[in-house]
Coordinates of N, CA and C in Angstrom, one line a residue:
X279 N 26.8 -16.9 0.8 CA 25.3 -17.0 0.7 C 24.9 -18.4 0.8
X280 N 23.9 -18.6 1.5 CA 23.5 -19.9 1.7 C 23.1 -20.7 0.1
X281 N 23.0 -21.9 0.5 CA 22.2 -22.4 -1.0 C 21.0 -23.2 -0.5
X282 N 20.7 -23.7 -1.5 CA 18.9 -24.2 -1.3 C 18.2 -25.1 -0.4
X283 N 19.4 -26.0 0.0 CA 19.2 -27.2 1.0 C 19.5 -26.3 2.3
X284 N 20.3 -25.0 2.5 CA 20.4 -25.3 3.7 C 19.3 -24.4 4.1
X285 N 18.6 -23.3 2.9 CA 17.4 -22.7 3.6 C 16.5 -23.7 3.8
X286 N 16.5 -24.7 3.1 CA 15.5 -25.6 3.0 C 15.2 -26.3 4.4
X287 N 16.3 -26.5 5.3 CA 16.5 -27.4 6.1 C 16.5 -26.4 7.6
X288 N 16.9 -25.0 7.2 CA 16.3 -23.5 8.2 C 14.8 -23.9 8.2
X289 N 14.4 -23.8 7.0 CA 12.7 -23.4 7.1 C 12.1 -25.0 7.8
X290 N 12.5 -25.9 7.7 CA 11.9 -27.0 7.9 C 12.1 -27.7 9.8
X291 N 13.3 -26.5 10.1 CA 13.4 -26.2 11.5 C 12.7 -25.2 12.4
X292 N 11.8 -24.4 11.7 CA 10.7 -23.8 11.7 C 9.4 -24.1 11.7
X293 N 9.5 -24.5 10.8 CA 7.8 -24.7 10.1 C 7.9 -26.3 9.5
X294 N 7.1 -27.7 10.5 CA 8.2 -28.4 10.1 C 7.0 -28.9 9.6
X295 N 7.0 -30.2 8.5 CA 5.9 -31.4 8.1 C 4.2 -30.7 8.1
X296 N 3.8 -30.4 9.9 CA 2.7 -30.9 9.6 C 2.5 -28.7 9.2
X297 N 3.0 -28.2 9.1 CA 3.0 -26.8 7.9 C 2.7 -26.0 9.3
X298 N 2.4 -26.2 10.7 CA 2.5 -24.8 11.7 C 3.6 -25.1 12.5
X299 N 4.4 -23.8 12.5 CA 5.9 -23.7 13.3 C 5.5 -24.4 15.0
X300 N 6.8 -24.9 15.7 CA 6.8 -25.3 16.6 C 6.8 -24.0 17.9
X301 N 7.1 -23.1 17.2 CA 7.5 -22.0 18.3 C 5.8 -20.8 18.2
X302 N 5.1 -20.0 18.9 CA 4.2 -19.4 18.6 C 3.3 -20.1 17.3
X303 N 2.6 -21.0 17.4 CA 2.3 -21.8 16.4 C 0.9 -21.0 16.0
X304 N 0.0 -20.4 17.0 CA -1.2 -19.7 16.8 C -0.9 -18.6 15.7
X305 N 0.6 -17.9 16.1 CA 0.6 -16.6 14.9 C 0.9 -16.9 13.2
X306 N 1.1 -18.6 13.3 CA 0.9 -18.0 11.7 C -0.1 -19.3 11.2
X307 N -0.1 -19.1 9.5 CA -1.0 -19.7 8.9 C -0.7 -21.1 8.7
X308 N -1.1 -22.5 7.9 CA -0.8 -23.1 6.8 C -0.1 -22.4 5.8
X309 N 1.5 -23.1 5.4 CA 1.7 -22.3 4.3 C 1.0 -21.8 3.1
X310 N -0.3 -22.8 2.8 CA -1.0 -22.9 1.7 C -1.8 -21.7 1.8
X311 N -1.8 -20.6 2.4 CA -2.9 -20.3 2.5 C -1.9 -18.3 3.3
X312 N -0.3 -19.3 2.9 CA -0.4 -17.6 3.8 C 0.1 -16.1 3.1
X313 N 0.4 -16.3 1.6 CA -0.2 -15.1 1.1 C -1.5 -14.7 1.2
X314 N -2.8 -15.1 1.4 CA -3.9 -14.9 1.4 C -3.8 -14.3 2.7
X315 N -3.6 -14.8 3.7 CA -3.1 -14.7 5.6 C -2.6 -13.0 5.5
X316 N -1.3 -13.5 5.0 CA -0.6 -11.8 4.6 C -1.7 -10.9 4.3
X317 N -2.5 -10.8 3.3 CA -2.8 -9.5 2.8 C -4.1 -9.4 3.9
X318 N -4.9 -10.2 4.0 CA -6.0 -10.3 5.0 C -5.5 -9.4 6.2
X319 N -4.0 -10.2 7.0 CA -3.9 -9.1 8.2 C -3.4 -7.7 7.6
X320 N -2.7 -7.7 6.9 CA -2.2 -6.2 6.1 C -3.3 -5.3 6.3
X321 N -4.7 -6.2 5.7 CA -5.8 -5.1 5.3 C -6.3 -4.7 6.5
X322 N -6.6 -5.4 7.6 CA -7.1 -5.6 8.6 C -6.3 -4.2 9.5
X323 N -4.9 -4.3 9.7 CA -4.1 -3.4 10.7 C -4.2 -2.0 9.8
X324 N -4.4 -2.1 8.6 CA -4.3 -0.8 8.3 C -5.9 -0.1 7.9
X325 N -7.3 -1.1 8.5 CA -8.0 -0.6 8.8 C -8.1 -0.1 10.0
X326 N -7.6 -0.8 10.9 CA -7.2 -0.6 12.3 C -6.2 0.9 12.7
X327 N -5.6 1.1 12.0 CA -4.4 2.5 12.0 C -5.4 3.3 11.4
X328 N -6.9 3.1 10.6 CA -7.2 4.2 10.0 C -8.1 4.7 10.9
X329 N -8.9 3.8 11.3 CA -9.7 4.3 12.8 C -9.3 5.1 14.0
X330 N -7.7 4.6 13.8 CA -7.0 4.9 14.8 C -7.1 6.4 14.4
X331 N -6.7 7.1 13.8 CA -5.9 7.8 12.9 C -7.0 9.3 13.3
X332 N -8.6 8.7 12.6 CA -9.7 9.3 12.7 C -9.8 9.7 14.5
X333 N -10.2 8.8 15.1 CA -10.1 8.9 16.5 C -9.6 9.9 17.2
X334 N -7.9 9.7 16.8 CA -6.9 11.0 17.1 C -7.4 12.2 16.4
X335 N -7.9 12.3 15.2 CA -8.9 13.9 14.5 C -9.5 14.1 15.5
X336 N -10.1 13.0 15.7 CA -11.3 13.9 16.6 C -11.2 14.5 18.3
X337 N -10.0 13.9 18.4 CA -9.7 14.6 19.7 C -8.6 15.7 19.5
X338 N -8.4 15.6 18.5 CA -7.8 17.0 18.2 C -8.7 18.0 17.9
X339 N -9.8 18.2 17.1 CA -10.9 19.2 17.7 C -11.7 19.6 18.8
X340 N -11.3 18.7 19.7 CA -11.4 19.5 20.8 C -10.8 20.6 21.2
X341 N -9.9 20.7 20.6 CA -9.2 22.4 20.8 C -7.7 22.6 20.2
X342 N -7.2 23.2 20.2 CA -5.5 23.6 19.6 C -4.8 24.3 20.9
X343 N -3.3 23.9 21.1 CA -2.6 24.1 21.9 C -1.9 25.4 21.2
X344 N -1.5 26.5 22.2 CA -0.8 27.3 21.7 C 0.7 27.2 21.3
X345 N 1.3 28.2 20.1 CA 2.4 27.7 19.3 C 3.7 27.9 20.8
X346 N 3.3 28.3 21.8 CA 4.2 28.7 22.2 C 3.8 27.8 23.6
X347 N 3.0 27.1 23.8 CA 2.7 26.3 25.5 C 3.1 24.9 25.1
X348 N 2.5 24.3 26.5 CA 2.7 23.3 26.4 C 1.7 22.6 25.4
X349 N 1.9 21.3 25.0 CA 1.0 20.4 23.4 C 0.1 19.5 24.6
X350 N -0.8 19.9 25.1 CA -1.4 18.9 26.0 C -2.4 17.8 25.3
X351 N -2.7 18.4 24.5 CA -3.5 17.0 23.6 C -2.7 16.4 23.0
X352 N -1.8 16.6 22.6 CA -0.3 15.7 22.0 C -0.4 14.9 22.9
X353 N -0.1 15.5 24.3 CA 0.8 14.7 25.2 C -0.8 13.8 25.8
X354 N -1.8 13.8 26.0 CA -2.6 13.3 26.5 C -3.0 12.6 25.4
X355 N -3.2 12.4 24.7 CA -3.2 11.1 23.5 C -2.2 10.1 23.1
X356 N -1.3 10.8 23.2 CA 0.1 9.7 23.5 C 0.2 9.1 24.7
X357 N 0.0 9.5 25.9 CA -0.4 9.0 27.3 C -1.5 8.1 27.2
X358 N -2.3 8.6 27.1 CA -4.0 7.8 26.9 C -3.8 6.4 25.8
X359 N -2.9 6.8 24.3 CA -2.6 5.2 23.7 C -1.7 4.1 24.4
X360 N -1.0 4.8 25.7 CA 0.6 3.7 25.7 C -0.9 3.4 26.5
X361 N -1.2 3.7 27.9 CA -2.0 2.6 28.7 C -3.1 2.0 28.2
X362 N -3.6 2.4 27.6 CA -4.7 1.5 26.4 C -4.0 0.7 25.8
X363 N -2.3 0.0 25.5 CA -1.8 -0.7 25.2 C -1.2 -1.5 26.0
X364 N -1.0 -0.9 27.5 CA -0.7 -2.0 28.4 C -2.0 -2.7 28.9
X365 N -3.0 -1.7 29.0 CA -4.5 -2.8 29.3 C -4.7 -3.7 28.2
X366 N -4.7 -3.8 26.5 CA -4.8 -4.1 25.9 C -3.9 -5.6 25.6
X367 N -2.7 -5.5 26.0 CA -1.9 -6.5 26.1 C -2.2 -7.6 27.2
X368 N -2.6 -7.4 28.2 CA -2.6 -7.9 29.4 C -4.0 -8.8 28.9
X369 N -5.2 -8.2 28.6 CA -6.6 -9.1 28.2 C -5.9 -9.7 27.0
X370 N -5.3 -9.6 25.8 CA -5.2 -10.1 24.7 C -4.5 -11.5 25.5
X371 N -3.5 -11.6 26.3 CA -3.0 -12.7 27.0 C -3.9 -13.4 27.9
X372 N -4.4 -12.9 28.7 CA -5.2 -13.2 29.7 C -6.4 -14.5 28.8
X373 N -7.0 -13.7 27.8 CA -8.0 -14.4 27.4 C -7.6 -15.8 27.0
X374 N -9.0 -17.0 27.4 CA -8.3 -18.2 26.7 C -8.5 -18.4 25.3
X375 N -8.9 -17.9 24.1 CA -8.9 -18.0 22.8 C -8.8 -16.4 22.8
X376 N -7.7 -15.8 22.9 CA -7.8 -14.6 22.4 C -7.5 -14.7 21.1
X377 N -8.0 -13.5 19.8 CA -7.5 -13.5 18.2 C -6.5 -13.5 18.5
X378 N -5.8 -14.2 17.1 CA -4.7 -13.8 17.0 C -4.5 -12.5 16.5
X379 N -5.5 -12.7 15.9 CA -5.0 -10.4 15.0 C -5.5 -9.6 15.9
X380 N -5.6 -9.8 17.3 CA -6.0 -9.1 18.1 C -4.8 -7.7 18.2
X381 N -3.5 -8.5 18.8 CA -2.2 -7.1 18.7 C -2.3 -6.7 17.6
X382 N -1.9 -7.1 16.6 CA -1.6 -6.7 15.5 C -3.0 -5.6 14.9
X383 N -4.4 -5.5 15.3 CA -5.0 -5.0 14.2 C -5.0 -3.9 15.8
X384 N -5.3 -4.2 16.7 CA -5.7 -3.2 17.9 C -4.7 -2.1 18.3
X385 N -3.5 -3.1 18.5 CA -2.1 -2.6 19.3 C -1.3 -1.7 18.0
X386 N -0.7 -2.5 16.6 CA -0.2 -1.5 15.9 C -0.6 -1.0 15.0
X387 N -2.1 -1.8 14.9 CA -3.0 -0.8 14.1 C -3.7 0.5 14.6
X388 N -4.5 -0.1 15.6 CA -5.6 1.4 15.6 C -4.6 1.8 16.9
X389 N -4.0 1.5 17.9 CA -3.4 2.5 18.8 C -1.9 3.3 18.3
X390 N -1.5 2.1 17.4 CA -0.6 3.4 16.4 C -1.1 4.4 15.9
X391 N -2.3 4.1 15.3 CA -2.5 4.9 14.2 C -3.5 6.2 15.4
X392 N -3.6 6.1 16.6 CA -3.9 6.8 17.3 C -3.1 8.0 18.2
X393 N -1.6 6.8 18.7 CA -1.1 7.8 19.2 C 0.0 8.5 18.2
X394 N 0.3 9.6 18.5 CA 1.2 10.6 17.3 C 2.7 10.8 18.0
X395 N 3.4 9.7 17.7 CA 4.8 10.2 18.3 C 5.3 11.6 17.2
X396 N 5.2 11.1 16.2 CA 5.8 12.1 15.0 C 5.2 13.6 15.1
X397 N 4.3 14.0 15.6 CA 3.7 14.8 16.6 C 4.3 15.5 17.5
X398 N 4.7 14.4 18.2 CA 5.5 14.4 19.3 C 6.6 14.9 19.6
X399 N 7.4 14.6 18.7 CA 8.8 14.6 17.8 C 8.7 16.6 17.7
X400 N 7.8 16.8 16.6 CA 7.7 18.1 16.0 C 7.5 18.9 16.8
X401 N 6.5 18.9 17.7 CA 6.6 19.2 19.1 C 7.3 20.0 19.9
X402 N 8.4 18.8 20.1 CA 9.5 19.1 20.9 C 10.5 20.1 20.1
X403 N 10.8 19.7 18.7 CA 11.9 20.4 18.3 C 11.1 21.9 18.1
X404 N 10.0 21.9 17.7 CA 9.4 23.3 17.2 C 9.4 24.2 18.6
X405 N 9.5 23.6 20.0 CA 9.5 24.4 20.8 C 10.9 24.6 21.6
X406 N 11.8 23.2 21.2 CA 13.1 24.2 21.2 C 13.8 24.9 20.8
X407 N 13.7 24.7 19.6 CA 13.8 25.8 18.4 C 13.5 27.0 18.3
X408 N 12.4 27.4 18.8 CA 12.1 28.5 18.8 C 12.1 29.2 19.9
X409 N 13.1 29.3 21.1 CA 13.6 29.3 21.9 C 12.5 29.0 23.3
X410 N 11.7 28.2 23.5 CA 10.9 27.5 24.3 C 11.6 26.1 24.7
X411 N 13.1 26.4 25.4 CA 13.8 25.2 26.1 C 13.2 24.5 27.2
X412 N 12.8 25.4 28.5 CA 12.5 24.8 29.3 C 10.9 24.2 28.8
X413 N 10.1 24.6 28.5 CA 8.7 23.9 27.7 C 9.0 22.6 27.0
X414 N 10.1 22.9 26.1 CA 10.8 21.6 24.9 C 11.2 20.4 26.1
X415 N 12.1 20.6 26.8 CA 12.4 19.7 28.0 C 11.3 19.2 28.3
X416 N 10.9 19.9 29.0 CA 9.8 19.8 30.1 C 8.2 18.2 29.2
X417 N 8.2 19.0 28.2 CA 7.7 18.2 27.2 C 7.8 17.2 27.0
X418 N 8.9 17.0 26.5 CA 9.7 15.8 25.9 C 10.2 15.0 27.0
X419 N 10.4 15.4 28.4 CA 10.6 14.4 29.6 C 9.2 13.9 29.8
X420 N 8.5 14.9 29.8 CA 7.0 14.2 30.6 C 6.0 13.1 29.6
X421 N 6.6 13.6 28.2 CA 5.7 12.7 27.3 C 6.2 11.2 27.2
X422 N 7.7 11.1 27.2 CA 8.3 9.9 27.5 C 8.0 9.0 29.2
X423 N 8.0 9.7 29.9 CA 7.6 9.2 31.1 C 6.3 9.2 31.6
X424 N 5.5 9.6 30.6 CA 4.5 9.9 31.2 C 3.7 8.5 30.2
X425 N 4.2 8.0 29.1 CA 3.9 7.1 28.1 C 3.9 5.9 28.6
X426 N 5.3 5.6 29.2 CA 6.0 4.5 30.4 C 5.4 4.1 31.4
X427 N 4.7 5.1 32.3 CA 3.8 5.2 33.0 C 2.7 5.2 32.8
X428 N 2.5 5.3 32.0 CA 0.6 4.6 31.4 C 0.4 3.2 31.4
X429 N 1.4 2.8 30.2 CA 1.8 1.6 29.9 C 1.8 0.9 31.1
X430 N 2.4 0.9 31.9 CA 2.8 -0.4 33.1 C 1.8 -0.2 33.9
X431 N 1.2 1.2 34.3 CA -0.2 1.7 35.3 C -1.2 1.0 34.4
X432 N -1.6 0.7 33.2 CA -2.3 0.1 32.4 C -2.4 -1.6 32.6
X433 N -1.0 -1.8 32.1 CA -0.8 -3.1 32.5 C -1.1 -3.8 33.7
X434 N -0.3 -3.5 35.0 CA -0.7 -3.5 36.1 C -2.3 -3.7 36.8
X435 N -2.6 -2.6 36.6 CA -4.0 -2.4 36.8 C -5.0 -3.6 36.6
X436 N -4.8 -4.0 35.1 CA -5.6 -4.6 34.8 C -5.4 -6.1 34.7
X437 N -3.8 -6.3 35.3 CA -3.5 -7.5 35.4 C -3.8 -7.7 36.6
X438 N -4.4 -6.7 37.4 CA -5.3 -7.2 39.0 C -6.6 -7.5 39.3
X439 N -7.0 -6.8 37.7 CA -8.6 -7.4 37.8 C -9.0 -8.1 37.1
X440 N -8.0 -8.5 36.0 CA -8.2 -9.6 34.8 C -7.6 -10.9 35.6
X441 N -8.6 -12.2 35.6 CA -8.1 -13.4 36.1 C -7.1 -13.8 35.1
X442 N -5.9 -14.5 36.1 CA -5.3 -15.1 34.7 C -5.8 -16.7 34.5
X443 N -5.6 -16.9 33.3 CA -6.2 -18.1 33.0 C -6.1 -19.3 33.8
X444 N -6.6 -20.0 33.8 CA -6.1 -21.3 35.0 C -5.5 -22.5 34.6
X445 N -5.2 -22.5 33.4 CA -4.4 -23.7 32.9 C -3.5 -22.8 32.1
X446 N -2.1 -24.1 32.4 CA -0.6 -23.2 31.6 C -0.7 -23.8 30.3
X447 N -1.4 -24.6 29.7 CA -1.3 -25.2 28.2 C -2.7 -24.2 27.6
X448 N -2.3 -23.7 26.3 CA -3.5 -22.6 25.7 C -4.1 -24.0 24.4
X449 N -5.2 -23.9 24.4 CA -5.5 -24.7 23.0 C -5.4 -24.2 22.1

């Protein structure tokens, strides 16, 4: 187990003197200040996951998939969050003062709390299980690749019509 000097002299190769780390220096706080930092983003991503959350309700009323077909609003809400996370990533970068709680309250907040892998999950087993193999497959390959492919068609896309910044130093 380490002892006190040498965490001391870890953290001080981190986070050195003037109190913001040398490495990603935008994502964190003044030490003085970063329990308050913590719970602020805590509260922030988990208002974010709860909008998300709502969102997904409400596109689930648009209708119910049968116990025995394919879960197409499963799978089109899972599809629909990954490329709204590769567009989402690409402006958060792009921008020259983007937030910093931008990923954090957008990406694993409200698009977590949007898309339903655990859903997804149940999904699959409830339709292999119940002997709906080719469906379960079929499912479970397209929702994985079809997520992959949002993501990068997302990314992509919008890394063709989002300028990227014109200077390599960010303030």
């Amino acid at each position: 187990m380490a002892d006190a000097t040498e965490v001391a002299d870890a953290a001080e190769s981190l986070v050195p003197v003037s109190g913001r780390p040398m490495l990603f220096p935008r994502l964190f706080c003044h030490p003085r200040t970063a329990g308050l930092h913590a719970l602020l983003m805590t509260a922030l991503v988990a208002g974010g996951g709860a909008a998300g959350a709502i969102a997904r309700a409400g596109v689930g009323e648009l209708g119910t998939d049968s116990p025995t077909g394919f879960p197409w609003i499963t799978f089109g809400v899972n599809v629909a969050g990954c490329g709204a996370m590769g567009v989402l990533m690409v402006i958060l970068h792009r921008l020259r003062r983007s937030p910093m709680w931008g990923g954090p309250v957008l990406g694993s907040g409200f698009l977590g709390g949007f898309t339903t892998f655990s859903t997804f999950a149940t999904d699959a087993q409830r339709l292999l299980g119940n002997g709906h193999a080719g469906t379960g497959v079929l499912y479970a390959a397209g929702t994985v690749t079809g997520a992959l492919a949002a993501c990068e068609g997302g990314r992509a896309l919008t890394a063709r019509l989002v300028p990227a910044r014109s200077s390599g130093k960010r303030p």
